[in-house]
Coordinates of N, CA and C in Angstrom, one line a residue:
X158 N 7.2 -21.4 6.5 CA 7.1 -20.4 7.5 C 5.9 -19.5 7.2
X159 N 5.1 -19.2 8.2 CA 4.0 -18.3 8.0 C 4.5 -16.9 8.5
X160 N 4.0 -15.8 7.9 CA 4.5 -14.5 8.2 C 3.4 -13.8 9.0
X161 N 3.7 -13.0 10.0 CA 2.7 -12.3 10.8 C 2.9 -10.8 10.7
X162 N 4.0 -10.3 10.2 CA 4.3 -8.9 10.0 C 4.8 -8.7 8.6
X163 N 3.9 -8.1 7.8 CA 4.2 -7.9 6.4 C 4.1 -6.4 6.0
X164 N 5.1 -5.9 5.2 CA 5.0 -4.6 4.7 C 4.8 -4.7 3.2
X165 N 4.1 -3.8 2.6 CA 3.8 -3.8 1.2 C 4.1 -2.4 0.7
X166 N 5.1 -2.3 -0.3 CA 5.5 -1.0 -0.9 C 5.2 -1.1 -2.4
X167 N 4.9 0.1 -3.0 CA 4.7 0.2 -4.4 C 4.1 1.5 -4.8
X168 N 4.2 1.7 -6.1 CA 3.7 3.0 -6.7 C 2.1 3.1 -6.5
X169 N 1.6 4.3 -6.5 CA 0.2 4.5 -6.6 C -0.4 3.7 -7.8
X170 N -1.4 2.9 -7.6 CA -2.0 2.1 -8.6 C -1.4 0.8 -8.8
X171 N -0.4 0.4 -8.0 CA 0.3 -0.9 -8.2 C -0.4 -2.0 -7.6
X172 N -1.4 -1.7 -6.7 CA -2.1 -2.8 -6.0 C -1.8 -3.1 -4.6
X173 N -1.0 -2.2 -4.0 CA -0.6 -2.4 -2.6 C -1.8 -2.6 -1.6
X174 N -2.7 -1.7 -1.6 CA -3.9 -1.8 -0.7 C -4.7 -3.0 -1.1
X175 N -4.9 -3.3 -2.3 CA -5.7 -4.4 -2.8 C -5.0 -5.7 -2.3
X176 N -3.7 -5.8 -2.5 CA -3.0 -7.0 -2.0 C -3.1 -7.1 -0.4
X177 N -3.0 -6.0 0.2 CA -3.1 -6.0 1.7 C -4.4 -6.5 2.2
X178 N -5.5 -6.1 1.5 CA -6.9 -6.5 1.8 C -7.0 -8.0 1.6
X179 N -6.5 -8.5 0.4 CA -6.5 -9.9 0.1 C -5.8 -10.8 1.2
X180 N -4.5 -10.3 1.5 CA -3.7 -11.1 2.4 C -4.3 -11.1 3.8
X181 N -4.9 -9.9 4.2 CA -5.5 -9.8 5.5 C -6.6 -10.8 5.6
X182 N -7.4 -11.0 4.6 CA -8.5 -11.9 4.6 C -8.0 -13.4 4.6
X183 N -7.0 -13.7 3.8 CA -6.5 -15.0 3.7 C -5.8 -15.5 5.0
X184 N -4.9 -14.6 5.5 CA -4.0 -14.9 6.7 C -4.7 -14.6 8.0
X185 N -5.8 -13.9 8.0 CA -6.5 -13.5 9.3 C -5.5 -12.6 10.1
X186 N -4.9 -11.6 9.4 CA -4.0 -10.7 10.0 C -4.6 -9.3 9.8
X187 N -4.6 -8.4 10.8 CA -5.2 -7.1 10.5 C -4.3 -6.3 9.5
X188 N -5.0 -5.5 8.7 CA -4.4 -4.7 7.7 C -4.5 -3.2 8.1
X189 N -3.4 -2.5 7.9 CA -3.4 -1.1 8.2 C -2.8 -0.4 6.9
X190 N -3.6 0.5 6.4 CA -3.1 1.4 5.3 C -2.6 2.7 5.9
X191 N -1.3 3.0 5.7 CA -0.8 4.2 6.3 C -1.5 5.4 5.8
X192 N -2.1 5.4 4.6 CA -2.9 6.5 4.1 C -4.0 6.9 5.1
X193 N -4.6 5.8 5.7 CA -5.7 6.1 6.7 C -5.3 6.9 7.9
X194 N -4.0 6.9 8.2 CA -3.5 7.6 9.3 C -2.8 8.9 8.9
X195 N -2.4 9.0 7.7 CA -1.8 10.2 7.2 C -2.8 11.3 6.9
X196 N -3.9 10.9 6.2 CA -4.9 11.8 5.7 C -5.9 12.1 6.8
X197 N -6.2 13.4 7.0 CA -7.2 13.8 7.9 C -8.4 14.3 7.1
X198 N -9.5 14.7 7.8 CA -10.7 15.2 7.1 C -10.3 16.4 6.2
X199 N -11.0 16.4 5.1 CA -10.8 17.5 4.1 C -9.4 17.5 3.4
X200 N -8.8 16.3 3.3 CA -7.5 16.1 2.7 C -6.4 16.8 3.4
X201 N -6.6 17.1 4.7 CA -5.5 17.7 5.5 C -4.5 16.6 5.8
X202 N -3.2 16.9 6.0 CA -2.2 15.9 6.2 C -1.7 15.9 7.7
X203 N -1.3 14.7 8.2 CA -0.7 14.6 9.5 C 0.7 15.1 9.4
X204 N 1.2 15.6 10.5 CA 2.7 15.9 10.5 C 3.4 14.6 10.6
X205 N 4.7 14.6 10.4 CA 5.6 13.4 10.5 C 5.4 12.8 11.9
X206 N 5.5 13.7 12.9 CA 5.4 13.2 14.3 C 4.0 12.6 14.6
X207 N 2.9 13.3 14.1 CA 1.6 12.7 14.3 C 1.5 11.3 13.6
X208 N 2.1 11.2 12.4 CA 2.0 9.9 11.7 C 2.8 8.8 12.5
X209 N 3.9 9.2 13.0 CA 4.7 8.2 13.8 C 3.9 7.8 15.1
X210 N 3.3 8.8 15.7 CA 2.6 8.5 16.9 C 1.4 7.6 16.7
X211 N 0.8 7.6 15.5 CA -0.3 6.8 15.1 C 0.1 5.4 14.7
X212 N 1.3 5.3 14.0 CA 1.7 4.0 13.4 C 2.6 3.2 14.3
X213 N 3.4 3.8 15.1 CA 4.3 3.0 15.9 C 3.6 2.0 16.9
X214 N 2.5 2.4 17.5 CA 1.8 1.4 18.3 C 1.3 0.2 17.5
X215 N 1.0 0.4 16.2 CA 0.6 -0.7 15.3 C 1.7 -1.6 15.0
X216 N 2.9 -1.0 14.7 CA 4.1 -1.8 14.4 C 4.5 -2.6 15.6
X217 N 4.2 -2.2 16.8 CA 4.6 -3.0 18.0 C 3.6 -4.1 18.3
X218 N 2.6 -4.3 17.5 CA 1.7 -5.4 17.7 C 2.3 -6.7 17.2
X219 N 1.7 -7.8 17.6 CA 2.2 -9.1 17.2 C 2.0 -9.4 15.7
X220 N 1.0 -8.9 15.1 CA 0.8 -9.2 13.7 C 0.1 -8.0 13.0
X221 N 0.5 -7.8 11.7 CA 0.0 -6.7 10.9 C 0.4 -6.9 9.5
X222 N -0.4 -6.3 8.6 CA 0.0 -6.0 7.2 C -0.1 -4.5 7.1
X223 N 1.0 -3.9 6.7 CA 1.1 -2.5 6.6 C 1.4 -2.1 5.1
X224 N 0.5 -1.3 4.5 CA 0.8 -0.8 3.2 C 1.0 0.7 3.1
X225 N 2.0 1.1 2.3 CA 2.2 2.5 2.2 C 3.7 2.8 2.1
X226 N 4.1 3.9 1.4 CA 5.5 4.2 1.1 C 6.1 5.3 1.9
X227 N 5.6 5.6 3.1 CA 6.0 6.7 3.9 C 7.4 6.5 4.5
X228 N 8.4 7.3 4.0 CA 9.8 7.1 4.4 C 10.0 7.3 5.9
X229 N 9.2 8.1 6.5 CA 9.3 8.3 8.0 C 9.0 7.1 8.8
X230 N 8.1 6.2 8.2 CA 7.7 5.0 8.9 C 8.5 3.8 8.5
X231 N 9.1 3.8 7.3 CA 9.8 2.6 6.8 C 10.8 2.0 7.8
X232 N 11.8 2.8 8.4 CA 12.8 2.1 9.2 C 12.1 1.3 10.4
X233 N 11.1 1.9 11.0 CA 10.4 1.3 12.1 C 9.7 0.0 11.7
X234 N 9.0 0.1 10.5 CA 8.3 -1.1 10.0 C 9.3 -2.2 9.6
X235 N 10.4 -1.9 9.0 CA 11.4 -2.9 8.6 C 12.1 -3.5 9.7
X236 N 12.2 -2.8 10.8 CA 12.8 -3.4 12.0 C 12.0 -4.5 12.6
X237 N 10.7 -4.5 12.4 CA 9.8 -5.6 12.9 C 9.3 -6.5 11.9
X238 N 9.3 -6.1 10.6 CA 8.7 -6.9 9.5 C 9.5 -8.2 9.3
X239 N 8.7 -9.2 8.9 CA 9.3 -10.5 8.5 C 9.3 -10.7 7.0
X240 N 8.4 -10.0 6.3 CA 8.3 -10.1 4.9 C 8.0 -8.7 4.3
X241 N 8.7 -8.3 3.2 CA 8.5 -7.1 2.5 C 8.1 -7.5 1.1
X242 N 7.0 -7.0 0.6 CA 6.5 -7.2 -0.7 C 6.6 -5.8 -1.4
X243 N 7.4 -5.8 -2.5 CA 7.6 -4.6 -3.3 C 6.9 -4.7 -4.6
X244 N 5.9 -3.9 -4.9 CA 5.2 -4.0 -6.1 C 5.9 -3.2 -7.2
X245 N 6.4 -3.8 -8.2 CA 7.1 -3.2 -9.3 C 6.3 -3.4 -10.6
X246 N 5.1 -3.0 -10.5 CA 4.2 -3.1 -11.7 C 4.5 -2.1 -12.7
X247 N 4.4 -2.4 -14.0 CA 4.8 -1.4 -15.0 C 4.0 -0.1 -14.9
X248 N 4.6 1.0 -15.1 CA 4.0 2.3 -15.0 C 2.7 2.5 -15.7
X249 N 2.7 2.0 -17.0 CA 1.5 2.1 -17.8 C 0.3 1.4 -17.1
X250 N 0.5 0.2 -16.5 CA -0.5 -0.5 -15.8 C -0.9 0.3 -14.5
X251 N 0.0 0.9 -13.8 CA -0.3 1.7 -12.6 C -1.2 2.9 -13.0
X252 N -0.8 3.5 -14.1 CA -1.6 4.7 -14.5 C -3.0 4.3 -14.9
X253 N -3.1 3.2 -15.6 CA -4.4 2.7 -16.0 C -5.3 2.4 -14.7
X254 N -4.6 1.7 -13.7 CA -5.3 1.4 -12.5 C -5.7 2.7 -11.7
X255 N -4.9 3.7 -11.8 CA -5.2 5.0 -11.1 C -6.4 5.6 -11.8
X256 N -6.4 5.6 -13.2 CA -7.4 6.2 -13.9 C -8.8 5.6 -13.6
X257 N -8.8 4.2 -13.6 CA -10.1 3.5 -13.3 C -10.5 3.8 -11.8
X258 N -9.6 3.7 -10.9 CA -9.9 3.9 -9.5 C -10.4 5.3 -9.2
X259 N -9.6 6.3 -9.8 CA -10.0 7.7 -9.5 C -11.3 8.0 -10.2
X260 N -11.6 7.5 -11.4 CA -12.8 7.8 -12.1 C -14.0 7.2 -11.2
X261 N -13.9 5.9 -10.8 CA -14.9 5.3 -10.1 C -15.2 5.9 -8.7
X262 N -14.1 6.3 -8.0 CA -14.3 7.0 -6.8 C -15.0 8.3 -6.9
X263 N -14.6 9.1 -8.0 CA -15.1 10.4 -8.1 C -16.5 10.4 -8.7
X264 N -16.9 9.3 -9.4 CA -18.3 9.2 -9.9 C -19.1 8.4 -8.8
X265 N -18.4 8.1 -7.7 CA -19.1 7.4 -6.6 C -19.7 6.0 -7.1
X266 N -19.0 5.3 -7.9 CA -19.4 4.0 -8.4 C -18.7 3.0 -7.4
X267 N -19.5 2.2 -6.8 CA -19.0 1.2 -5.9 C -18.6 -0.1 -6.6
X268 N -17.4 -0.6 -6.4 CA -17.0 -1.9 -7.0 C -16.0 -2.5 -6.0
X269 N -16.1 -3.8 -5.7 CA -15.2 -4.4 -4.7 C -13.8 -4.3 -5.1
X270 N -13.4 -4.2 -6.4 CA -12.0 -4.1 -6.8 C -11.4 -2.7 -6.5
X271 N -12.2 -1.7 -6.3 CA -11.7 -0.4 -6.1 C -11.4 -0.2 -4.6
X272 N -10.2 0.1 -4.3 CA -9.8 0.3 -2.9 C -10.5 1.5 -2.3
X273 N -10.8 1.4 -1.1 CA -11.6 2.5 -0.5 C -10.7 3.8 -0.3
X274 N -11.4 4.9 -0.1 CA -10.7 6.1 0.2 C -10.1 6.0 1.6
X275 N -9.1 6.8 2.0 CA -8.6 6.8 3.3 C -9.8 7.1 4.3
X276 N -9.7 6.5 5.5 CA -10.8 6.5 6.5 C -11.4 7.9 6.7
X277 N -10.6 8.9 6.9 CA -11.0 10.2 7.2 C -11.6 11.1 6.1
X278 N -11.4 10.5 4.9 CA -11.9 11.3 3.7 C -13.3 10.9 3.4
X279 N -14.2 11.9 3.4 CA -15.6 11.6 3.2 C -16.0 11.6 1.7
X280 N -17.1 11.0 1.5 CA -17.6 10.9 0.1 C -17.8 12.3 -0.5
X281 N -18.1 13.3 0.3 CA -18.3 14.6 -0.3 C -17.0 15.2 -0.7
X282 N -15.9 14.7 -0.4 CA -14.6 15.2 -0.8 C -14.2 14.7 -2.2
X283 N -15.1 14.0 -2.8 CA -14.8 13.5 -4.2 C -15.8 14.1 -5.1
X284 N -15.5 14.0 -6.4 CA -16.4 14.5 -7.4 C -15.7 14.7 -8.7
X285 N -16.3 14.9 -9.8 CA -15.6 15.0 -11.1 C -14.6 16.2 -11.1
X286 N -14.9 17.2 -10.3 CA -14.0 18.4 -10.3 C -12.6 18.0 -9.7
X287 N -12.6 16.9 -8.9 CA -11.4 16.4 -8.3 C -10.7 15.3 -9.1
X288 N -11.4 14.8 -10.2 CA -10.8 13.7 -11.0 C -9.5 14.0 -11.6
X289 N -9.4 15.1 -12.4 CA -8.1 15.4 -13.1 C -7.0 15.7 -12.1
X290 N -7.2 16.6 -11.1 CA -6.1 16.8 -10.2 C -5.6 15.6 -9.5
X291 N -6.5 14.7 -9.0 CA -6.1 13.5 -8.4 C -5.4 12.5 -9.3
X292 N -6.0 12.4 -10.5 CA -5.4 11.5 -11.5 C -4.0 12.0 -11.9
X293 N -3.8 13.3 -12.1 CA -2.5 13.8 -12.5 C -1.5 13.6 -11.3
X294 N -1.8 14.0 -10.1 CA -0.9 13.8 -9.0 C -0.5 12.4 -8.8
X295 N -1.5 11.5 -8.8 CA -1.2 10.1 -8.5 C -0.4 9.5 -9.6
X296 N -0.6 9.9 -10.9 CA 0.1 9.4 -12.0 C 1.6 9.8 -11.9
X297 N 1.8 11.1 -11.6 CA 3.1 11.6 -11.4 C 3.9 10.9 -10.3
X298 N 3.2 10.6 -9.2 CA 3.8 9.9 -8.1 C 4.2 8.4 -8.6
X299 N 3.3 7.8 -9.4 CA 3.6 6.5 -9.9 C 4.8 6.5 -10.8
X300 N 4.9 7.4 -11.7 CA 6.1 7.5 -12.5 C 7.4 7.7 -11.7
X301 N 7.3 8.6 -10.7 CA 8.5 8.9 -9.8 C 8.9 7.6 -9.1
X302 N 7.9 6.9 -8.6 CA 8.2 5.6 -7.9 C 8.9 4.7 -8.7
X303 N 8.4 4.4 -9.9 CA 9.0 3.4 -10.8 C 10.4 3.9 -11.3
X304 N 10.6 5.2 -11.5 CA 11.9 5.7 -12.0 C 12.9 5.7 -10.9
X305 N 12.5 6.1 -9.7 CA 13.5 6.4 -8.6 C 13.2 5.8 -7.3
X306 N 12.0 5.9 -6.8 CA 11.7 5.4 -5.4 C 11.9 3.9 -5.2
X307 N 11.6 3.1 -6.3 CA 11.7 1.7 -6.2 C 13.1 1.3 -5.8
X308 N 14.1 1.9 -6.4 CA 15.5 1.5 -6.1 C 15.8 1.9 -4.7
X309 N 15.4 3.1 -4.2 CA 15.7 3.5 -2.9 C 15.0 2.6 -1.8
X310 N 13.8 2.2 -2.1 CA 13.1 1.4 -1.1 C 13.7 0.0 -1.2
X311 N 14.0 -0.5 -2.3 CA 14.6 -1.9 -2.5 C 15.9 -1.9 -1.7
X312 N 16.8 -0.9 -1.8 CA 18.1 -0.8 -1.1 C 17.8 -0.8 0.4
X313 N 16.8 0.0 0.8 CA 16.5 0.1 2.3 C 16.0 -1.3 2.8
X314 N 15.2 -1.9 2.1 CA 14.7 -3.2 2.5 C 15.8 -4.3 2.5
X315 N 16.7 -4.2 1.5 CA 17.8 -5.2 1.5 C 18.7 -5.1 2.8
X316 N 18.8 -3.9 3.3 CA 19.6 -3.7 4.5 C 19.0 -4.2 5.8
X317 N 17.7 -4.3 5.7 CA 16.9 -4.8 6.9 C 17.3 -6.2 7.2
X318 N 17.5 -6.5 8.5 CA 17.9 -7.8 8.9 C 16.7 -8.7 8.9
X319 N 16.9 -9.9 8.5 CA 15.9 -11.0 8.5 C 14.5 -10.7 7.9
X320 N 14.5 -9.9 6.9 CA 13.3 -9.6 6.2 C 13.3 -10.2 4.8
X321 N 12.4 -11.2 4.5 CA 12.3 -11.8 3.2 C 11.7 -10.8 2.3
X322 N 12.3 -10.7 1.0 CA 11.8 -9.8 0.0 C 11.1 -10.5 -1.1
X323 N 10.0 -10.0 -1.5 CA 9.3 -10.5 -2.7 C 9.0 -9.3 -3.6
X324 N 9.4 -9.4 -4.8 CA 9.2 -8.3 -5.8 C 8.1 -8.8 -6.8
X325 N 7.0 -8.1 -6.9 CA 5.9 -8.5 -7.7 C 5.9 -7.6 -9.0
X326 N 6.0 -8.2 -10.2 CA 6.1 -7.4 -11.4 C 5.0 -7.5 -12.3
X327 N 4.0 -8.4 -12.0 CA 2.9 -8.6 -12.9 C 1.7 -9.1 -12.1
X328 N 0.5 -9.1 -12.8 CA -0.7 -9.7 -12.2 C -0.5 -11.2 -11.9
X329 N 0.2 -11.9 -12.8 CA 0.5 -13.3 -12.6 C 1.3 -13.5 -11.3
X330 N 2.3 -12.7 -11.1 CA 3.1 -12.8 -9.9 C 2.3 -12.4 -8.7
X331 N 1.4 -11.4 -8.8 CA 0.5 -11.0 -7.8 C -0.3 -12.1 -7.3
X332 N -0.9 -12.9 -8.2 CA -1.7 -14.0 -7.9 C -0.9 -15.1 -7.3
X333 N 0.3 -15.3 -7.7 CA 1.2 -16.3 -7.2 C 1.6 -16.0 -5.7
X334 N 1.8 -14.8 -5.4 CA 2.1 -14.4 -4.0 C 1.0 -14.8 -3.1
X335 N -0.2 -14.5 -3.5 CA -1.4 -14.8 -2.8 C -1.5 -16.3 -2.6
X336 N -1.3 -17.0 -3.7 CA -1.4 -18.5 -3.6 C -0.3 -19.1 -2.7
X337 N 0.9 -18.6 -2.8 CA 2.0 -19.1 -2.0 C 1.8 -18.8 -0.5
X338 N 1.3 -17.6 -0.2 CA 1.1 -17.3 1.2 C -0.1 -18.1 1.8
X339 N -1.1 -18.3 1.0 CA -2.2 -19.2 1.4 C -1.7 -20.6 1.7
X340 N -0.8 -21.1 0.9 CA -0.3 -22.5 1.1 C 0.5 -22.5 2.4
X341 N 1.4 -21.5 2.6 CA 2.2 -21.5 3.9 C 1.3 -21.4 5.1
X342 N 0.2 -20.7 5.0 CA -0.8 -20.6 6.1 C -1.4 -21.9 6.4
X343 N -1.7 -22.7 5.3 CA -2.4 -24.0 5.5 C -1.4 -25.1 6.0
X344 N -0.1 -24.9 6.0 CA 0.8 -25.9 6.4 C 0.8 -26.1 7.9

């Protein structure tokens, strides 16, 4: 079976967006990062209603890959999703990934492995002065996800009808997911 509606959950630094980009390319399915719709210019945030108004039309499309942990969106996404991938990458690895990503973004070093900033955030909104606050906040969120949020999300996904669940715990499993979904597409 090939999947056309995929949700990806995970801690900051777990590789959600990177996986979404890879799968979008392999499966020829559009990728939507909820961060792109949550964040406005100057790091201003959308209200819950604004976010729903932006994301629900996407969820009603025929195919999509959606990455992000926004609880206000989760029930709607799971209602339509066929596959949920939950990234359960070790906290130390997530924090290392956050460190590298935040450092490169704030030093404005371009690398294809570094996920882009949310669409509405401009390059001028980054810089070394933002490195430590961003690193600290994202690391704290990553720790919280792996200690608490993973269980909550997993339970919510399990309750969803007809959603296959894949839990990714390592880089090796990450690569295996990509390989397996590529094979299913080619069948």
